[in-house]
mmCIF file of C-alpha atoms in Angstrom:
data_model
loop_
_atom_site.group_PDB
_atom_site.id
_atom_site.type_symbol
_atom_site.label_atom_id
_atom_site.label_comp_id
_atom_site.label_asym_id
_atom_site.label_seq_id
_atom_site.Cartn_x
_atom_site.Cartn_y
_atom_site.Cartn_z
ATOM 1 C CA UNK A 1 95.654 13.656 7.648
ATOM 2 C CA UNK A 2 96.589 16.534 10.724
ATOM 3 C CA UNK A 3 98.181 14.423 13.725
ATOM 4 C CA UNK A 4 95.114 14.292 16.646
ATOM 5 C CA UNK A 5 98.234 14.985 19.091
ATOM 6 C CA UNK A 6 99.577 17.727 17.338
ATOM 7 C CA UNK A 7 96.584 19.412 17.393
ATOM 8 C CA UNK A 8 95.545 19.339 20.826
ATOM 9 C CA UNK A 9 99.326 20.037 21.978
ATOM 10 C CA UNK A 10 98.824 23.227 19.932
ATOM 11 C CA UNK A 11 95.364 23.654 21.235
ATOM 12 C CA UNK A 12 96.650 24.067 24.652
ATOM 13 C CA UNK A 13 99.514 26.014 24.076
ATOM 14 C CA UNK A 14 97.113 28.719 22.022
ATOM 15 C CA UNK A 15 94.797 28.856 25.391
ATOM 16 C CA UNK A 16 97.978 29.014 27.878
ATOM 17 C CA UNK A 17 98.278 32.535 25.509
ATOM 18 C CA UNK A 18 95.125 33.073 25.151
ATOM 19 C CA UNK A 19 95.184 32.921 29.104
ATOM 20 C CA UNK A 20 97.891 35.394 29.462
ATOM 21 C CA UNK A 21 96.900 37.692 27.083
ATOM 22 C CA UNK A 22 93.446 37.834 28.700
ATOM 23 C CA UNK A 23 95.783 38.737 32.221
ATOM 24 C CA UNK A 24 97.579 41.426 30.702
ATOM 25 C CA UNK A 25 94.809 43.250 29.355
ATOM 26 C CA UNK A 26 92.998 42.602 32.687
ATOM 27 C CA UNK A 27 96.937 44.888 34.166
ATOM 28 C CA UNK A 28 96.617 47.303 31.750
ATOM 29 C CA UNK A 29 92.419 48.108 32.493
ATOM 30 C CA UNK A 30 93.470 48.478 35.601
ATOM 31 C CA UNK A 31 96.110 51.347 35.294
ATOM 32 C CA UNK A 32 93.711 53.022 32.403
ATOM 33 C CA UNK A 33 92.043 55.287 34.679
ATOM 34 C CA UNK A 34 94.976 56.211 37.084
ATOM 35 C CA UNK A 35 97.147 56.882 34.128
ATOM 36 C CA UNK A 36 94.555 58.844 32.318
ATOM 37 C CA UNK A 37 93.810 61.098 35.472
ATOM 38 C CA UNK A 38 97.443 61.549 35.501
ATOM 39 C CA UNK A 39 97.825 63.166 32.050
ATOM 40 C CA UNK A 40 94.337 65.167 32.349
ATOM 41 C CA UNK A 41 96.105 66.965 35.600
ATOM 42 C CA UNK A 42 99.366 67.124 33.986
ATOM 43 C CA UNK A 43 97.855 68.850 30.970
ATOM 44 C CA UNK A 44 95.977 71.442 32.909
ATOM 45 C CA UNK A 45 99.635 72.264 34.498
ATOM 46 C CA UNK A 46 101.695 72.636 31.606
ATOM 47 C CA UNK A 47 98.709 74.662 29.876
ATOM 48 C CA UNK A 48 99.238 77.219 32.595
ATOM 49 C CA UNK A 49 103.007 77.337 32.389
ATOM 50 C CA UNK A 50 102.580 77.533 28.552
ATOM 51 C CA UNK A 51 100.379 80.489 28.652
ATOM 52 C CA UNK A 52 102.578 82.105 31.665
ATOM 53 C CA UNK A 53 105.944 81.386 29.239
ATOM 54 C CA UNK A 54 103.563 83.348 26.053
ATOM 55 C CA UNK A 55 103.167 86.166 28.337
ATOM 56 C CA UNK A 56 106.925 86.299 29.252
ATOM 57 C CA UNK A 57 107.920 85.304 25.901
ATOM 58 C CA UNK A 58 106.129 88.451 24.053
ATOM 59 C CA UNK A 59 107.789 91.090 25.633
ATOM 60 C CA UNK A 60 110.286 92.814 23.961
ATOM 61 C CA UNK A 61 112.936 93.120 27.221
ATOM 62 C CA UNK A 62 112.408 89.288 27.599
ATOM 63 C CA UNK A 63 114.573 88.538 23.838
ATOM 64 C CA UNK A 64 117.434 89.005 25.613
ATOM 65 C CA UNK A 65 116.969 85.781 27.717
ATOM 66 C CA UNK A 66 120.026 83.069 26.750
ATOM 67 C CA UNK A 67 116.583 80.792 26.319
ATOM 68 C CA UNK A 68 115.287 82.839 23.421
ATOM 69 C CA UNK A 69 118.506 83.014 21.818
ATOM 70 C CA UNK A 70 118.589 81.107 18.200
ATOM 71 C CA UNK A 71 122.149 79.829 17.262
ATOM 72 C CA UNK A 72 123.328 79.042 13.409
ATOM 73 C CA UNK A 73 124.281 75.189 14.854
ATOM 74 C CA UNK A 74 122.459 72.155 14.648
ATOM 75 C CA UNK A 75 123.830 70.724 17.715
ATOM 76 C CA UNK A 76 120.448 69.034 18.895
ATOM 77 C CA UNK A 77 119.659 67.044 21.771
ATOM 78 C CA UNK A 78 116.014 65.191 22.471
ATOM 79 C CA UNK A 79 114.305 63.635 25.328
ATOM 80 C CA UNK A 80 112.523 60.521 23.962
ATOM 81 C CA UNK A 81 110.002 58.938 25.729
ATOM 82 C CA UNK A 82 109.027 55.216 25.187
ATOM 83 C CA UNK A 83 107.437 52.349 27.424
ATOM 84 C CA UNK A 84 108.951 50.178 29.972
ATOM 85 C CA UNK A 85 107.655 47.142 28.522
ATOM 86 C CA UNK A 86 106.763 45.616 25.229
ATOM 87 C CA UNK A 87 103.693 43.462 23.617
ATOM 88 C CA UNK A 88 101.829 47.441 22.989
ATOM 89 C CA UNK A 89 100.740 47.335 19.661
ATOM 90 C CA UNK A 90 102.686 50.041 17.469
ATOM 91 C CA UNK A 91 103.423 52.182 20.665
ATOM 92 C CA UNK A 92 107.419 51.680 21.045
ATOM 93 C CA UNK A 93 107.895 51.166 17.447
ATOM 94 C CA UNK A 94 106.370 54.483 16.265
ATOM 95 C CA UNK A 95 108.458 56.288 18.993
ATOM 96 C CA UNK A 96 111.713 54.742 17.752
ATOM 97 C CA UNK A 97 110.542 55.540 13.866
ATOM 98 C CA UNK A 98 109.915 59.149 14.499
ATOM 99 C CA UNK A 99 113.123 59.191 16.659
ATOM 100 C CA UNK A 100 114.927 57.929 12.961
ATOM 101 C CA UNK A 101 114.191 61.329 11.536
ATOM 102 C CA UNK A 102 116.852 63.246 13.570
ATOM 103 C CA UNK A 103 120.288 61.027 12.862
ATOM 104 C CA UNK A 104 122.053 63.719 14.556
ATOM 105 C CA UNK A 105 120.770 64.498 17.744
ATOM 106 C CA UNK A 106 121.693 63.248 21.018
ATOM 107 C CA UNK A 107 118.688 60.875 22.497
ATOM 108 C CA UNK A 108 118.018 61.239 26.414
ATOM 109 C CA UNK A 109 115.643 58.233 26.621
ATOM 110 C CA UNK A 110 112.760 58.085 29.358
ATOM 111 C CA UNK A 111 111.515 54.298 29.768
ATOM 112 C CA UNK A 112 113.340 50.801 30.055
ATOM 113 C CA UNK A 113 112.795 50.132 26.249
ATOM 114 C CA UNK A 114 114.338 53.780 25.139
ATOM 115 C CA UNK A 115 117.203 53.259 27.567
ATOM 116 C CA UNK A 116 117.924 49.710 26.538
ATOM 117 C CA UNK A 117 118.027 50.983 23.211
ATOM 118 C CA UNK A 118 119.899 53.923 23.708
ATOM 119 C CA UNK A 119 122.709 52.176 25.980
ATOM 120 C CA UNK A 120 121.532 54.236 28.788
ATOM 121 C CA UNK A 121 121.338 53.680 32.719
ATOM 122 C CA UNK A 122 117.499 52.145 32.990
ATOM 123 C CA UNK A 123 114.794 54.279 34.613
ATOM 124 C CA UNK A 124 110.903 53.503 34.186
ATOM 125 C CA UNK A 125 108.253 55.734 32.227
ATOM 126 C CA UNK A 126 106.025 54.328 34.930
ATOM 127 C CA UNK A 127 107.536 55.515 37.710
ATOM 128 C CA UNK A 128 109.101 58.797 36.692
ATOM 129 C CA UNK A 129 107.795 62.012 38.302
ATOM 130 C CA UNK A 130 108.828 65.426 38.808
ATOM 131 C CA UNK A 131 111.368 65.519 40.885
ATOM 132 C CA UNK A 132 113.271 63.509 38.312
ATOM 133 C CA UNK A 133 112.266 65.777 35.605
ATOM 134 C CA UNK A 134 113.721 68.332 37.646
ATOM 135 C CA UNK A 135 117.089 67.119 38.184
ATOM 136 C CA UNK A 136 117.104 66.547 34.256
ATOM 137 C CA UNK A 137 115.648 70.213 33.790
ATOM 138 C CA UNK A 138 118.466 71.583 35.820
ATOM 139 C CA UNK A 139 120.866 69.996 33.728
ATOM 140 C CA UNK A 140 119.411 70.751 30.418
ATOM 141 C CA UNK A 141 119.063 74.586 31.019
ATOM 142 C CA UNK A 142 122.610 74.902 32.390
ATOM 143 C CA UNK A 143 124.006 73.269 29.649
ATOM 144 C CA UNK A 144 122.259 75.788 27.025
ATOM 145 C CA UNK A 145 122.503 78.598 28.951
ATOM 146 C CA UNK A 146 125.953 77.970 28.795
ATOM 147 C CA UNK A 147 125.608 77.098 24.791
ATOM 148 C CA UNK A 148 126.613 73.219 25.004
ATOM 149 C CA UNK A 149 123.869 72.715 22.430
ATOM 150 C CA UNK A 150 121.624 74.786 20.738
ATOM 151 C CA UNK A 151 118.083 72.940 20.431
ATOM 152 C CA UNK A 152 116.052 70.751 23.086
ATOM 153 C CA UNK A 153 113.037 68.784 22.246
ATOM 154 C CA UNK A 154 110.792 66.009 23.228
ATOM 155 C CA UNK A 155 109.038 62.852 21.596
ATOM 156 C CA UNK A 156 106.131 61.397 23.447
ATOM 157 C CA UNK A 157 103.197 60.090 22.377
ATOM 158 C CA UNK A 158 99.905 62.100 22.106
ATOM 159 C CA UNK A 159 96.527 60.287 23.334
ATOM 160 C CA UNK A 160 93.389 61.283 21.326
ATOM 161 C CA UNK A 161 91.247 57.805 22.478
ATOM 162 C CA UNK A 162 92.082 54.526 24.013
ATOM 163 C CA UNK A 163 92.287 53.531 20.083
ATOM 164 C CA UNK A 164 94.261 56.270 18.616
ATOM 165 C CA UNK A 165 97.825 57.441 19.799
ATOM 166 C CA UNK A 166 100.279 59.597 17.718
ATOM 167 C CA UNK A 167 104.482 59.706 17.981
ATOM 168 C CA UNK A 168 104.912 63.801 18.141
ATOM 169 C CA UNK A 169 107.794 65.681 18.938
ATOM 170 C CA UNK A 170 107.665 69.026 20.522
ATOM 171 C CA UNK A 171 110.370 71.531 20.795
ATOM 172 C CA UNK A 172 110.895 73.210 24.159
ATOM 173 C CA UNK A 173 114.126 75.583 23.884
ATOM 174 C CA UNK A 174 115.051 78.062 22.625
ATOM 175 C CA UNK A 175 111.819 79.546 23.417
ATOM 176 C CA UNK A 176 109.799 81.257 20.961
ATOM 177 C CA UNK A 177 109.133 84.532 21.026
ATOM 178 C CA UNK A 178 104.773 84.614 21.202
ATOM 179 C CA UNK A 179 102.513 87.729 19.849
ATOM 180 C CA UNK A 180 100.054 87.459 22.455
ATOM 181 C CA UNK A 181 99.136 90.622 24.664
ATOM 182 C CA UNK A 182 98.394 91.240 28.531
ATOM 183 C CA UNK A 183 101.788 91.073 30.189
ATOM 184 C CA UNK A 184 102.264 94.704 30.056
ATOM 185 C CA UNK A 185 99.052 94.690 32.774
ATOM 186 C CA UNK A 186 100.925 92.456 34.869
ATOM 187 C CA UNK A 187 103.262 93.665 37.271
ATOM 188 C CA UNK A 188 106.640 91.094 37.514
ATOM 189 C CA UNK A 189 109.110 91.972 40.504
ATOM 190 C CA UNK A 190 112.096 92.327 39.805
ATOM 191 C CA UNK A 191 111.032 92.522 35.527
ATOM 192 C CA UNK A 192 109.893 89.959 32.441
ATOM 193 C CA UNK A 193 113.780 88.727 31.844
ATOM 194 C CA UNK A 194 114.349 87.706 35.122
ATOM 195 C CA UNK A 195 111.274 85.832 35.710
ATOM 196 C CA UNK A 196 111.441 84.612 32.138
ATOM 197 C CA UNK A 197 114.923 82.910 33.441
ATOM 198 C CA UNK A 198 113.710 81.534 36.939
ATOM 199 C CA UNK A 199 110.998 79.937 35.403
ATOM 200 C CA UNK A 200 112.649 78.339 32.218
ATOM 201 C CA UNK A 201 113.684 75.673 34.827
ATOM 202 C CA UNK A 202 110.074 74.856 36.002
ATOM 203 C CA UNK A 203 108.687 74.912 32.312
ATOM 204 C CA UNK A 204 111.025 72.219 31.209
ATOM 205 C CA UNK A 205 110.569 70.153 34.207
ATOM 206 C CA UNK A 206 107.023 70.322 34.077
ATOM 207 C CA UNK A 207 106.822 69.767 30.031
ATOM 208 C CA UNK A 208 109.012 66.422 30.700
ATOM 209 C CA UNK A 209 106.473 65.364 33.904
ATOM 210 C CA UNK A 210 103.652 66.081 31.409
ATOM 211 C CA UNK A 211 104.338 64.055 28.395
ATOM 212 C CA UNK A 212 105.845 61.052 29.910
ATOM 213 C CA UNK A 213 102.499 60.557 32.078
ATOM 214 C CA UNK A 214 100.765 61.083 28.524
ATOM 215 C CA UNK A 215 102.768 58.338 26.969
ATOM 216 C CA UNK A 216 102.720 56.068 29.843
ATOM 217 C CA UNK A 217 98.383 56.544 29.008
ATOM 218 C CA UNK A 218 99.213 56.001 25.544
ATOM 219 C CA UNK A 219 101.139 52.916 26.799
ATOM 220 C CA UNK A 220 98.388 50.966 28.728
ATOM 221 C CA UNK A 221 95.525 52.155 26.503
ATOM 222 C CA UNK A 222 98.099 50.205 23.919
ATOM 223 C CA UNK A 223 98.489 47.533 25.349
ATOM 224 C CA UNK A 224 95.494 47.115 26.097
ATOM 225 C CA UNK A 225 93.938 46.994 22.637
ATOM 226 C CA UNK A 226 96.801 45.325 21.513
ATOM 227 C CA UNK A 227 95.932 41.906 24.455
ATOM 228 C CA UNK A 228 92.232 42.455 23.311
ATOM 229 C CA UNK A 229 92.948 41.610 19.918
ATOM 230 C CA UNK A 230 95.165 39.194 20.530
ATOM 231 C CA UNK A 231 92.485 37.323 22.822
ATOM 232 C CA UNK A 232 89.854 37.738 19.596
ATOM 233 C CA UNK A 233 92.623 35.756 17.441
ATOM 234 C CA UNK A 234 93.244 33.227 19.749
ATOM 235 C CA UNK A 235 89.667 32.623 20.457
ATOM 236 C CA UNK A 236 89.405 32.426 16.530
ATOM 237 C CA UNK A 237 92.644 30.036 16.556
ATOM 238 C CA UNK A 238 91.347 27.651 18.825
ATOM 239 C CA UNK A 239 88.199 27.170 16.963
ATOM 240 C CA UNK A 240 89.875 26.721 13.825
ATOM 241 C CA UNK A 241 92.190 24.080 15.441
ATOM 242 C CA UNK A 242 89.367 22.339 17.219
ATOM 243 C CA UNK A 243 87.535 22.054 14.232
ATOM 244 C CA UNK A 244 90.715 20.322 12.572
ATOM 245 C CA UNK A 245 91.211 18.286 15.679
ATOM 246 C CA UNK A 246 87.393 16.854 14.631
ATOM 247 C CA UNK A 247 87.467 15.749 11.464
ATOM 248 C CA UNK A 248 90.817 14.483 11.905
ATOM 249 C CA UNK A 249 89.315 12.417 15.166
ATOM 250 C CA UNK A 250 86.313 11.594 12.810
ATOM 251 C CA UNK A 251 88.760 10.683 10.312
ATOM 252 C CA UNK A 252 90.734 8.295 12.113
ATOM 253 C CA UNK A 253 87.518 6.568 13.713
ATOM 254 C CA UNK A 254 86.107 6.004 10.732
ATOM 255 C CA UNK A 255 89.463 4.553 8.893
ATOM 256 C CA UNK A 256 89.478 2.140 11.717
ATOM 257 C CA UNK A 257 85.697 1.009 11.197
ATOM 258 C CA UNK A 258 86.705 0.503 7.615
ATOM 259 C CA UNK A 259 90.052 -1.947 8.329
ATOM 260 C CA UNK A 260 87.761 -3.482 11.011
ATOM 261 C CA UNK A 261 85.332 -4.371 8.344
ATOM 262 C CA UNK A 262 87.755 -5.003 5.567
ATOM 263 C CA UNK A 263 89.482 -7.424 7.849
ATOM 264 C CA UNK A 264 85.731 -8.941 8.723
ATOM 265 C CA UNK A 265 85.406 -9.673 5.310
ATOM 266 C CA UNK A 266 88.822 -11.595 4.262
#
């Protein structure tokens, strides 16, 4: 027969979860809306400086950019982007999995869990905004420009609903060169190549400031989902406990009626 103490020390240590689970998801409801604002502007921006990179991308003067230029090497580096906490469903896992694909690139991790495990000086997902993608733009062009490595890309997390994320990786350099038309109607000062150079810098920078504030949406709206279900299964927990905790209160009441009688009857 279950122990009646065991049971309702377990009983309370399932609500004392059930309690902070119930908080979390409470955090991360909170930060759904700002984050998702976030991504929805940060999309719009890197949308235009996609379409402006196209244009500059499609001319022919613009191939001779060090940014277009594709080298026989496989030195690779990525920016990986994960979340600065755990208890997220699948969300840091599938970031690391995808990350397994590429043995030989060198990881530049965005996010406390990334940097923990990438042995790398700790910076938040959270927190992270533009002028930090900068600095780490200004570093990454130089150092292809100058042909340190020869490919660049990023792994972040796309957000389709608050129940459906997906670990993607994009490449950003070199660029590619695009078929679309209309920048011969456009008139750059001094020409394509040099504006196609100035703003490599920008394009990065804003492609890093975009997909880390989509991940950090793809974080919360993780998380959660992830404290919502594990509310339901503690709910379910409790009442499968408390129904043990019965019958094995029931079951000890009515063993001591029967020695009570027994012992009547000697």
């Amino acid at each position: 027969m279950p122990n009646t103490k065991a049971l309702r020390v377990r009983i309370k240590s399932v609500r004392s979860t059930e309690q902070l689970t119930k908080a979390m998801g409470l955090v991360a409801s909170s930060k759904i809306r700002r984050a998702n604002e976030a991504m929805y502007k940060a999309r719009e921006y890197i949308s235009s400086l996609e379409k402006s990179i196209a244009l500059l991308t499609s001319q022919k003067e613009s191939q001779k950019s060090p940014f277009m230029q594709k080298r026989d090497t496989s030195r690779t580096k990525i920016i990986i982007i994960a979340g600065d906490r755990g208890l997220a469903g699948g969300y840091n896992a599938n970031v690391f999995r995808l990350a397994k694909e590429y043995k030989d690139a060198e990881f530049i991790p965005i996010g406390k869990r990334a940097c923990e495990r990438f042995s790398y000086p700790i910076n938040s997902s959270e927190k992270y905004n533009f002028d930090n993608a900068l600095e780490l733009s200004d570093k990454l062009s130089t150092e292809f420009k100058n042909g340190e490595f020869d490919k660049l890309g990023i792994i972040y997390t796309e957000y389709r609903s608050i129940m459906t994320q997906e670990a993607k990786i994009k490449w950003l350099l070199p660029l590619e060169k695009s078929d679309i038309s209309g920048a011969e109607g456009t008139i750059y000062e001094p020409d394509h190549l040099t504006i196609l150079n100035l703003s490599v810098r920008e394009y990065i920078a804003g492609s890093i400031t975009a997909y880390t504030r989509e991940s950090f949406a793809c974080e919360v709206s993780a998380r959660r989902m992830a404290m919502d279900s594990a509310g339901k299964n503690a709910k379910q927990m409790i009442s499968d406990l408390s129904l043990q905790y019965n019958r094995a209160r029931q079951g000890a009441i009515t063993q001591e009626i029967t020695e009570i009688v027994a012992g009547a009857g000697e």
